[in-house]
Short mmCIF file of C-alpha atoms in Angstrom, two decimals:
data_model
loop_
_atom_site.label_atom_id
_atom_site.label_comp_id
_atom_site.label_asym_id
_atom_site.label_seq_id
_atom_site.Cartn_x
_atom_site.Cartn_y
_atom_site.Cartn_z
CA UNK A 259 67.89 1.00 -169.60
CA UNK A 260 68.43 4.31 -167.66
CA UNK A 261 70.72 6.99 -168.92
CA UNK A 262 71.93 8.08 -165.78
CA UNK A 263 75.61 7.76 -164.09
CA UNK A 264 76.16 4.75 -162.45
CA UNK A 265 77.34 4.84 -158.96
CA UNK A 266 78.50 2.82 -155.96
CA UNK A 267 77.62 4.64 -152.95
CA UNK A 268 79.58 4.42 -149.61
CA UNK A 269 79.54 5.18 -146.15
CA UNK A 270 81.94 4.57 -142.97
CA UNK A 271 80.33 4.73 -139.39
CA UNK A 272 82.20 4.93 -136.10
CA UNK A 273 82.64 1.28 -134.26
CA UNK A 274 79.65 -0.28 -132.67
CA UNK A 275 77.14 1.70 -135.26
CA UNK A 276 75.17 0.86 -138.00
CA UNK A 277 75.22 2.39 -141.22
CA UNK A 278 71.97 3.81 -142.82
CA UNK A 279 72.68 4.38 -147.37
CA UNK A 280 68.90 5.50 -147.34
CA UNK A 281 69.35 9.14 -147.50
CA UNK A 282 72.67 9.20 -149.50
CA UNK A 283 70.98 6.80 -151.66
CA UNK A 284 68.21 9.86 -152.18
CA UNK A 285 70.18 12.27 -152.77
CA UNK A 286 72.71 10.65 -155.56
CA UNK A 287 69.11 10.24 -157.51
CA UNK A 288 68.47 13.70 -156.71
CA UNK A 289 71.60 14.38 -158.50
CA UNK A 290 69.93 12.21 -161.29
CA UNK A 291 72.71 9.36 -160.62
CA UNK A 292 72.08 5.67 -160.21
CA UNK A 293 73.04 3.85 -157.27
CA UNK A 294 74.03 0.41 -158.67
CA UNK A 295 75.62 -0.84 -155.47
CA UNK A 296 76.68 0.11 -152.04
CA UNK A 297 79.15 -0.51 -149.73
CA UNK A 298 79.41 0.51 -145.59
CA UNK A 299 82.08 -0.07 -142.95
CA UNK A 300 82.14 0.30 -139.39
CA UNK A 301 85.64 1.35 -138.15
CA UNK A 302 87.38 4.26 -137.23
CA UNK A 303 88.26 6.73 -139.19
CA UNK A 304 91.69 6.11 -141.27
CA UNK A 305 93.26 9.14 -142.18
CA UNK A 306 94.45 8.57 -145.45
CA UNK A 307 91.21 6.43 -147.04
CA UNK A 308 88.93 7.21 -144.59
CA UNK A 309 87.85 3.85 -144.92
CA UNK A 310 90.71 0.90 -143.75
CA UNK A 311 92.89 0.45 -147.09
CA UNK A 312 91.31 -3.15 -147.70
CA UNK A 313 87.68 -1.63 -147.88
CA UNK A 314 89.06 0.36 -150.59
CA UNK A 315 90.20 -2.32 -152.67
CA UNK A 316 86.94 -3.97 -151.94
CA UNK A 317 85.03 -0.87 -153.15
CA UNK A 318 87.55 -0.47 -155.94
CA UNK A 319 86.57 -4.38 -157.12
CA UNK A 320 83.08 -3.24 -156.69
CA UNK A 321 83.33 -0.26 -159.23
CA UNK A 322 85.05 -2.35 -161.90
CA UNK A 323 82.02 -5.14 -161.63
CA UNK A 324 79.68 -2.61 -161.50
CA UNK A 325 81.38 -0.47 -164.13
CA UNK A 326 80.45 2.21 -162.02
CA UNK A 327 82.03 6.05 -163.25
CA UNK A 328 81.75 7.69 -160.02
CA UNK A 329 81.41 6.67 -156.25
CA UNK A 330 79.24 8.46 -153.47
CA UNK A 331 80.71 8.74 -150.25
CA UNK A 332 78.33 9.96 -147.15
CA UNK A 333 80.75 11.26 -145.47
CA UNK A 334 83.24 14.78 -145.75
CA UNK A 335 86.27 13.71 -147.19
CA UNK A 336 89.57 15.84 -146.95
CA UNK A 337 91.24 16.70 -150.03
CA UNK A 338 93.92 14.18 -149.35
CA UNK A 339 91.67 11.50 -148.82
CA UNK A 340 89.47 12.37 -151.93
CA UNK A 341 93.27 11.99 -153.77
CA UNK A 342 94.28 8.44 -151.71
CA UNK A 343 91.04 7.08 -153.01
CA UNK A 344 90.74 8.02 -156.10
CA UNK A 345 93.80 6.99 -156.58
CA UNK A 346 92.97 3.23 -155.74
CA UNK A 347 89.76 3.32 -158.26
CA UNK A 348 89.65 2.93 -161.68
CA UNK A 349 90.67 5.22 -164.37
CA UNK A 350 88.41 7.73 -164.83
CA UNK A 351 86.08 7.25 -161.49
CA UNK A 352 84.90 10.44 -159.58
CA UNK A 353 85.13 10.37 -156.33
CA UNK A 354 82.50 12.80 -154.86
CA UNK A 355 81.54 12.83 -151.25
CA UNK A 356 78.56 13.97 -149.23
CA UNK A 357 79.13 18.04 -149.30
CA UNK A 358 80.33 17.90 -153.66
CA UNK A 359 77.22 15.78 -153.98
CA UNK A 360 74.30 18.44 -152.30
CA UNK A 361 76.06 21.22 -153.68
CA UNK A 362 75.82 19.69 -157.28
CA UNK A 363 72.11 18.96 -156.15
CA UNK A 364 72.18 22.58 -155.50
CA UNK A 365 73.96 23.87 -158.77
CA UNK A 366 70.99 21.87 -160.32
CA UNK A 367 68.02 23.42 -158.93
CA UNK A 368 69.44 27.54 -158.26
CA UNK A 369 66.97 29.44 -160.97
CA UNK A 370 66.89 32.57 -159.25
CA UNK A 371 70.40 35.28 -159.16
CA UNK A 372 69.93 34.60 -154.79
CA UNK A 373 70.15 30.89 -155.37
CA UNK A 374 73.22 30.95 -157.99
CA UNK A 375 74.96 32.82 -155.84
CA UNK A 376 74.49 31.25 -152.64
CA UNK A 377 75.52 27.90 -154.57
CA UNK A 378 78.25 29.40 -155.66
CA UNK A 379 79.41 31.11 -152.52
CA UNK A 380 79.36 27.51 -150.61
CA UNK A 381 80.98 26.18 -153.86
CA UNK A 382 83.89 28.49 -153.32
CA UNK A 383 84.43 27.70 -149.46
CA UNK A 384 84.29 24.11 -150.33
CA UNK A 385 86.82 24.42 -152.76
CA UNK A 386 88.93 26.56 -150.62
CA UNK A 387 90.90 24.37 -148.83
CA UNK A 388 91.30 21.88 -151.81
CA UNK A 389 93.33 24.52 -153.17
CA UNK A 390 95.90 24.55 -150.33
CA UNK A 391 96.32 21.01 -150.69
CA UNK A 392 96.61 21.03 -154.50
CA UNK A 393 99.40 23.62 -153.74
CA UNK A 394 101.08 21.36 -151.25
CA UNK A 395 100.58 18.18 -153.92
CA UNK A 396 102.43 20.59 -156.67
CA UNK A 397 105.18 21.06 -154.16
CA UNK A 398 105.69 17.26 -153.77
CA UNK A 399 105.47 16.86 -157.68
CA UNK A 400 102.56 14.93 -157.21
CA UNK A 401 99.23 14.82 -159.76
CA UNK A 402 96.74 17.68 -158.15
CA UNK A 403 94.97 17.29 -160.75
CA UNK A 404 93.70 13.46 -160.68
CA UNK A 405 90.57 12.16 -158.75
CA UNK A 406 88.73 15.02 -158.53
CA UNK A 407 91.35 17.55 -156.88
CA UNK A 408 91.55 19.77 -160.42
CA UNK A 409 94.03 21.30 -161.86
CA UNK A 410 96.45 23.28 -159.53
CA UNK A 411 96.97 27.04 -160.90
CA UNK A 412 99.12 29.07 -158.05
CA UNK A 413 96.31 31.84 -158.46
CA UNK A 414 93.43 30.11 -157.71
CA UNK A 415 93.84 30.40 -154.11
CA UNK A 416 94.20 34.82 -154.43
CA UNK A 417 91.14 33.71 -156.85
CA UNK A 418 89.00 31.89 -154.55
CA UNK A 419 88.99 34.24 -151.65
CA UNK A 420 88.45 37.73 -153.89
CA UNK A 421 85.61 35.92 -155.34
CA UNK A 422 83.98 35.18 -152.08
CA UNK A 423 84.55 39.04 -151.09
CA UNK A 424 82.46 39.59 -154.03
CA UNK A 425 79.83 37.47 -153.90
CA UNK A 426 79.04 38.11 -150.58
CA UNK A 427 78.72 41.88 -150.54
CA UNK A 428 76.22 40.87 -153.65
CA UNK A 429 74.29 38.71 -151.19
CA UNK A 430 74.54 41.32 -148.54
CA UNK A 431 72.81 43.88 -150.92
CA UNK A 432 70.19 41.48 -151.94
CA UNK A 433 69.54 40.72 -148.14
CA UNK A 434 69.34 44.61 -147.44
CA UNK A 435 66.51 45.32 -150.49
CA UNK A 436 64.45 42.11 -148.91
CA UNK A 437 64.66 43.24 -145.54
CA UNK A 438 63.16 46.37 -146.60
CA UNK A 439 60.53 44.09 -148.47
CA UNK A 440 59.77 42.54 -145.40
CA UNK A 441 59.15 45.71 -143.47
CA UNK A 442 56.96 47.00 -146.41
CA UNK A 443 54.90 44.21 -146.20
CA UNK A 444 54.53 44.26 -142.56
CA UNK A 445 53.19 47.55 -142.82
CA UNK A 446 51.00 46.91 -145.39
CA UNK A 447 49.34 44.25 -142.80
CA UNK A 448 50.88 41.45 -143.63
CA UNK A 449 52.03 38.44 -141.29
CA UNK A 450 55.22 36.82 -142.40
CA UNK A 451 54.88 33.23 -141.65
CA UNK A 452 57.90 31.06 -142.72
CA UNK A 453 57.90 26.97 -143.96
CA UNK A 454 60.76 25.14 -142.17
CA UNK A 455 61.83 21.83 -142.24
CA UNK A 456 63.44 18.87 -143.31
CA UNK A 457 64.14 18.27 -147.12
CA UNK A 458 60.90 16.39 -148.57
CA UNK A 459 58.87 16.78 -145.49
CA UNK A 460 56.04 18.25 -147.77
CA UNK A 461 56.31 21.83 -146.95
CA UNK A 462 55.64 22.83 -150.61
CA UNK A 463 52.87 20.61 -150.90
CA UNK A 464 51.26 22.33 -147.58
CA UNK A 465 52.24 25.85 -148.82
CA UNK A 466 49.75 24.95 -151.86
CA UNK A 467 46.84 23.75 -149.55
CA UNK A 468 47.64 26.89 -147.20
CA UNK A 469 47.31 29.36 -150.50
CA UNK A 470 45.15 27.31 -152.76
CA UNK A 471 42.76 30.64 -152.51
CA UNK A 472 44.94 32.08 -155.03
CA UNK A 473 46.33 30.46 -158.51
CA UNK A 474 49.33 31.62 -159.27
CA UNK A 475 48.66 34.15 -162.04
CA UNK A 476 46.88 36.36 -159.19
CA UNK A 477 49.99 36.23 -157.07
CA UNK A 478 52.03 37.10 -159.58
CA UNK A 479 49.59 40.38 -160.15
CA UNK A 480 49.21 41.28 -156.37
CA UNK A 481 52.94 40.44 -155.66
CA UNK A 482 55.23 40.33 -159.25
CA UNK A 483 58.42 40.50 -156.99
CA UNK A 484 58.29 37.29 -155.27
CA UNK A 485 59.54 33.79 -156.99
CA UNK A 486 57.60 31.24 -158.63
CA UNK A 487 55.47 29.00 -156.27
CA UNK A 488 57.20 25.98 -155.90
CA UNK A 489 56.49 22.75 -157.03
CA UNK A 490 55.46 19.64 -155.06
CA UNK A 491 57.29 16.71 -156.11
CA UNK A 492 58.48 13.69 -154.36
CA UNK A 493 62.06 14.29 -154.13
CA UNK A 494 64.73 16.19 -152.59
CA UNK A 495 65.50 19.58 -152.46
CA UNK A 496 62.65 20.58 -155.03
CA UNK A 497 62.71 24.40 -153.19
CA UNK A 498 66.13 25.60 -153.30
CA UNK A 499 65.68 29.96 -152.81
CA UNK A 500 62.22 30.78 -151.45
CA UNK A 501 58.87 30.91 -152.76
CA UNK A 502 56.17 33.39 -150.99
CA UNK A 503 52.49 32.96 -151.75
CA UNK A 504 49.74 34.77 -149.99
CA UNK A 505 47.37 32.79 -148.03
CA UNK A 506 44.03 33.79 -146.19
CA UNK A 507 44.07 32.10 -142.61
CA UNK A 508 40.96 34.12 -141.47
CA UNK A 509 40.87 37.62 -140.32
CA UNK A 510 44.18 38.61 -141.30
CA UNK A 511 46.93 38.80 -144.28
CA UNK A 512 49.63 36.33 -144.35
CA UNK A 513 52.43 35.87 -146.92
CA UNK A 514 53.65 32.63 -146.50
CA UNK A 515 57.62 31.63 -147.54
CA UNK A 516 58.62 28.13 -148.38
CA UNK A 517 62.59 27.58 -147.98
CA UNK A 518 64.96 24.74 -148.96
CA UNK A 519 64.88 22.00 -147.00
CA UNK A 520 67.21 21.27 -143.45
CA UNK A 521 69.21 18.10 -144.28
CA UNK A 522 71.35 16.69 -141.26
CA UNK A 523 74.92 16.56 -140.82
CA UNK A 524 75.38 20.07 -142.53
CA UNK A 525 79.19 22.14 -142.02
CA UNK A 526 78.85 25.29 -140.57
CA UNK A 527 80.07 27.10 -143.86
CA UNK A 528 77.50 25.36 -146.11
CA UNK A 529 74.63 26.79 -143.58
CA UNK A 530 76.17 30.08 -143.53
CA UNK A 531 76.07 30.15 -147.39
CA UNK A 532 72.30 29.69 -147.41
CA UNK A 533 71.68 32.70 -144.73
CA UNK A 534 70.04 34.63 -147.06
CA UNK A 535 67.54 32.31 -147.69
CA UNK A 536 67.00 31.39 -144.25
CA UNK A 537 66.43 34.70 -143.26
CA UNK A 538 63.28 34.39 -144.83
CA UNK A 539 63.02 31.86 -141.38
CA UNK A 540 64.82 33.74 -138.96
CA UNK A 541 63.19 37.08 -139.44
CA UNK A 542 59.65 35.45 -140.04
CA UNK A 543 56.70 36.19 -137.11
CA UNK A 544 56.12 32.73 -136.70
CA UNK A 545 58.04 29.76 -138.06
CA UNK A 546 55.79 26.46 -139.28
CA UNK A 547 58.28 23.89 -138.79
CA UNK A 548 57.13 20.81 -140.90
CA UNK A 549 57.96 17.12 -140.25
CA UNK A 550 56.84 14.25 -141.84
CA UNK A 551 54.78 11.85 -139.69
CA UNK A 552 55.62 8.47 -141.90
CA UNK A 553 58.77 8.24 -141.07
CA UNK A 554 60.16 6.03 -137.81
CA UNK A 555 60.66 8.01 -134.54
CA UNK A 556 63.79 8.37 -134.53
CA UNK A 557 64.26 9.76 -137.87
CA UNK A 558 61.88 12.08 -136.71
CA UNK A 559 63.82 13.09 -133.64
CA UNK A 560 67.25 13.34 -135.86
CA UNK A 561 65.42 15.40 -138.00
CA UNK A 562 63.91 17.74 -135.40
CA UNK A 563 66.88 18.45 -133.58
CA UNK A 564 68.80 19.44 -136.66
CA UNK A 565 65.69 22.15 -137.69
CA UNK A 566 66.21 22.94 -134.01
CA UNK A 567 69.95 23.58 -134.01
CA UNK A 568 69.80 25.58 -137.35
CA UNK A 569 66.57 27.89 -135.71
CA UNK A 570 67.84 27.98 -131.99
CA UNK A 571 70.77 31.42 -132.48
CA UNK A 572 69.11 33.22 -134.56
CA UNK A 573 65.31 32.55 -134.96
CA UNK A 574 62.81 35.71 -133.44
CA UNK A 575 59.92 33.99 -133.92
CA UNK A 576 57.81 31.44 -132.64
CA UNK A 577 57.89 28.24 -133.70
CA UNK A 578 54.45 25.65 -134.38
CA UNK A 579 55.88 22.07 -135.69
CA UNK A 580 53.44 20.60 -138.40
CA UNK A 581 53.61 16.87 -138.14
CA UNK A 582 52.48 16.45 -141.93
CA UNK A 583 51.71 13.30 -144.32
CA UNK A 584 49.13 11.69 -141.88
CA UNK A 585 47.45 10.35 -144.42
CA UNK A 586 50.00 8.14 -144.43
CA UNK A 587 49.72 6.83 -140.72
CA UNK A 588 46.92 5.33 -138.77
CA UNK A 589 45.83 7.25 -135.08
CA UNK A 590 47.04 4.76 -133.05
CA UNK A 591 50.77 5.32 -134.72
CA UNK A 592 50.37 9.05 -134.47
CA UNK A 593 49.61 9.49 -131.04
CA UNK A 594 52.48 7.56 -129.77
CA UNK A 595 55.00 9.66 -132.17
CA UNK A 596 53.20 12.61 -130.55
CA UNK A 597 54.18 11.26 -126.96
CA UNK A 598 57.44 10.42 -127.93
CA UNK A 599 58.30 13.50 -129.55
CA UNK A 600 56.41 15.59 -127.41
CA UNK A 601 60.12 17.36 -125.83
CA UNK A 602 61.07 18.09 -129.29
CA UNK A 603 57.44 18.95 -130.52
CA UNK A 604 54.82 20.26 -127.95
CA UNK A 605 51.47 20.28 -129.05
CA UNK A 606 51.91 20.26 -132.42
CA UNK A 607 49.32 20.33 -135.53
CA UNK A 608 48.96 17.19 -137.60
CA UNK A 609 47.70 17.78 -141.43
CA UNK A 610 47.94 16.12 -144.20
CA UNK A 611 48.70 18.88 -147.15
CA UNK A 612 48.10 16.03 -149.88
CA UNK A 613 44.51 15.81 -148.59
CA UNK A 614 44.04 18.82 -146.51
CA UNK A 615 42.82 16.84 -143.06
CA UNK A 616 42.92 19.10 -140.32
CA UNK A 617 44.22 22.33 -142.24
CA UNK A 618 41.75 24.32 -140.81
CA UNK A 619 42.67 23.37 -137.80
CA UNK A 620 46.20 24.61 -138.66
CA UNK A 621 45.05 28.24 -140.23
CA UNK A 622 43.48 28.77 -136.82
CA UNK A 623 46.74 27.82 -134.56
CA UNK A 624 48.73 30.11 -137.24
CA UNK A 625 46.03 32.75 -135.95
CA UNK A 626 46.11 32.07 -132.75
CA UNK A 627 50.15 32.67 -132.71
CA UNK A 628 50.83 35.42 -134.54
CA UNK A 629 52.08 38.24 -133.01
CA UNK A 630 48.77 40.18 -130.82
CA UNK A 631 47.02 42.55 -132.95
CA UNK A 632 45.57 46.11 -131.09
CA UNK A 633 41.84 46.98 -131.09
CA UNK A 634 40.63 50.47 -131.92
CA UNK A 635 37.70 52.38 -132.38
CA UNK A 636 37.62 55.52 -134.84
CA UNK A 637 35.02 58.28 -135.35
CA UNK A 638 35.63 60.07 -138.64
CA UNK A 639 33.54 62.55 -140.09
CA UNK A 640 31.38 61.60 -142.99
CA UNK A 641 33.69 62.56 -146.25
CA UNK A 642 35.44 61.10 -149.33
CA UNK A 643 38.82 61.13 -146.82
CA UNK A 644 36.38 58.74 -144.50
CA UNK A 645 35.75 56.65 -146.95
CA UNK A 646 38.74 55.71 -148.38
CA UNK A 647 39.90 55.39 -144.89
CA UNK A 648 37.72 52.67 -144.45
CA UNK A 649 38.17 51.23 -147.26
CA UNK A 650 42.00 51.13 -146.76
CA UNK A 651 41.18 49.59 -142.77
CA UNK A 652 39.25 46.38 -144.93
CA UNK A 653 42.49 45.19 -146.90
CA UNK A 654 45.29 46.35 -143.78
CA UNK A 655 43.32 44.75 -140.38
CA UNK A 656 40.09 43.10 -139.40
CA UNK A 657 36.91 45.68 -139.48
CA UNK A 658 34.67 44.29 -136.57
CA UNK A 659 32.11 47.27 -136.63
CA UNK A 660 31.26 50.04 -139.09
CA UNK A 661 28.51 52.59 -138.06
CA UNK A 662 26.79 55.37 -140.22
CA UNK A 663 25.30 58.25 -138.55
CA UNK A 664 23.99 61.41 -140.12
CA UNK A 665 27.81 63.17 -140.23
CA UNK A 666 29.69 60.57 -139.22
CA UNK A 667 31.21 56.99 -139.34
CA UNK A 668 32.35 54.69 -136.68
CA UNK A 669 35.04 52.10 -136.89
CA UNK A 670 35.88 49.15 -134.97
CA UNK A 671 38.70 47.42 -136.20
CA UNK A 672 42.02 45.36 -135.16
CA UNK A 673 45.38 45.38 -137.02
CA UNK A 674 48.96 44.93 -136.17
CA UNK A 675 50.21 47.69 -134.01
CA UNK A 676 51.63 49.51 -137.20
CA UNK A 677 48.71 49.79 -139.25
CA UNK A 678 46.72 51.02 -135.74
CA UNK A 679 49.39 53.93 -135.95
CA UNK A 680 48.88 54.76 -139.80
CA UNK A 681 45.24 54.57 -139.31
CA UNK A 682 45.01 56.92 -136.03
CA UNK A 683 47.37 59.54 -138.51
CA UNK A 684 44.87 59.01 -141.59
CA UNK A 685 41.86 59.85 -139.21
CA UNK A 686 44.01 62.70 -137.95
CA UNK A 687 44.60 63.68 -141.58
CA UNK A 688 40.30 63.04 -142.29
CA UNK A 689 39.98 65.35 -139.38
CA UNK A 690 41.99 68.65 -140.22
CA UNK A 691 41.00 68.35 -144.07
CA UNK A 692 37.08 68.20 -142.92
CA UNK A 693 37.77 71.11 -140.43
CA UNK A 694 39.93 73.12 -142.93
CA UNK A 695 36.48 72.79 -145.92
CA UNK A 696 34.04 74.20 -142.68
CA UNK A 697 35.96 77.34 -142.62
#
């Protein structure tokens, strides 16, 4: 017998539609519930249930067979709603809907200061407006504090909204000290190339095929600031802050950041809680944005155009979609996903990460779109200075040509425009020093 919470999960659609519990369903065992029954309705909304007030007693006869302790609802429930239900249910039944459910998912899975804060930053603005209407409940001498709502303390609101202050200059510091990371590591050579995508699209999967060069003890040496690599599991929301890894695509250096998963139908203020984390997207110099090629068409397309929306403001960089998993398709069912989604998804790679098909294919598109790297030629004077010059041109760029003559070296070599610069004021440096011992 399992020893997790039973649930009945529900969801109301507009008229005409049909209701889809798959996801929900997903996400409530993310949560490490389970779903013991289900219940939809296709209506419009009602503004004190939600659902029409005999769909409620339905779903209230439901939890009592089931013995259900909490119900699931896909949707965003007001705080007056979340009270109006509860209030038909029995004793004791949580009523949690779509938002309480993926931040609890959330709470779960934050292991790093970034993460715990961020949950508890879109924790805070959920709860925000729950605290007005616990305030306007206490007025009416009504029970805040029943179904969920919690206890009403006049303060909390003051409470709320100082603690949000706070957490966000936190976040704002952290963002500040990885910016500066970022910039570090572009001039060191590296390119920053970002995981996107859907929740459980395999994106930490691929991020182990891309770096598999490395195990993660030698990360840890040549990088101890960045997170642990994440894990590849098949469920949601295994990455929650971000996870870099260095991988070797070829001729040049890339760090490559996994990020927690898109998941459709996300508020505004939940996004905004995570931009932290997704800066690790937006500021990236090219985006991977990974979809998983098992799934129908038009879960892909859903799922495309919300990774789209959340990139479109604010992403610099440009963006290759991975159509993952095709181990799990045949050709024939590939090709016309790649024609149908080809609007959404223009030439895009398709890999499987589980097996690695076609990842070398992907390592050289990830090559081919990186930002352009300059060529230049050096002619240093044969000294120590040279030498470690050179050295230092191996692990920053791509050394295409190295020449010894009797007094001096030459150096062909490409690199990102910034490393071009150090090098020319190295050489410069190589230059004076060797001039300087002649006199």
């Amino acid at each position: 017998m399992s020893d997790r919470t039973p649930v009945v999960v529900a969801k109301r659609v507009d008229s005409g539609e049909s209701a889809d519990l798959s996801e929900i369903s997903e996400l409530a065992r993310a949560a490490g519930y389970e779903v013991v029954a289900t219940l939809s309705q296709s209506r419009t909304e009602d503004a004190a249930y939600h659902f029409g007030e005999g769909k409620i007693e339905e779903l209230a006869g439901l939890v009592a067979e089931t013995g259900a302790a909490a119900v699931v609802v896909d949707n965003r429930l007001g705080p007056y709603q979340t009270y109006n239900i509860g209030g038909k249910l029995p004793a004791g039944v949580e009523v949690i809907d779509r938002f309480t459910l993926i931040l609890e998912i959330f709470g779960q899975r934050a292991n790093t200061r970034k993460a715990q804060l961020q949950v508890e930053l879109a924790e805070l603005r959920y709860e925000l407006p729950r605290a007005e209407a616990k305030a306007s409940l206490a007025k009416r001498d009504e029970r805040p504090g029943f179904m969920g709502l919690g206890e009403y303390d006049e303060s909390r609101e003051r409470d709320i909204k100082a603690q949000i202050s706070r957490i966000k200059q936190e976040l704002d510091d952290i963002a500040d000290k990885e910016e500066t990371r970022r910039e570090q590591r572009r001039e060191s050579g590296f390119d920053l190339v970002a995981l996107a995508g859907y929740t459980n699209a395999g994106k930490s999967t691929l991020m182990r095929r891309l770096a598999d060069d490395l195990d993660v003890g030698e990360n840890d040496d040549l990088h101890p600031d960045l997170d642990p690599t994440a894990e590849s599991e098949d469920r949601l929301f295994t990455t929650l802050g971000t996870t870099t890894r260095r991988a070797d695509t070829g001729t040049r250096d890339v760090l490559l950041t996994d990020t927690v998963g898109f998941v459709s139908d996300l508020p505004h203020w939940l996004v905004e809680s995570f931009e932290s984390t997704l800066d690790s997207v937006y500021r990236a110099d090219l985006v991977l944005l990974v979809v998983d090629a098992a799934e129908p068409i038009e879960e892909m397309r859903d799922k495309l155009v919300t990774c789209h929306d959340t990139l479109y403001e604010r992403n610099e960089a440009p963006i290759v979609t991975v159509l993952n998993k095709i181990d799990r398709v045949d050709d024939a069912d590939l090709e016309r996903k790649r024609a149908a989604l080809s609007a959404l998804a223009p030439n895009p790679v398709a890999v499987s990460g589980l097996t690695g098909k076609n990842v070398s294919e992907l390592t050289d598109r990830i090559e081919s779109e990186l930002p352009a790297w300059r060529e230049e030629r050096l002619l240093l004077p044969l000294a120590d200075g040279a030498m470690s010059l050179v050295s230092w041109l191996h692990d920053h760029g791509n050394v295409e040509r190295e020449e010894y003559t009797g007094e001096e070296v030459l150096v062909e070599f490409s690199a990102r425009p910034a490393i071009v610069e150090q090098a020319r004021a190295k050489a410069a440096e190589v230059d004076s020093q060797t001039t300087e011992s002649a006199d």
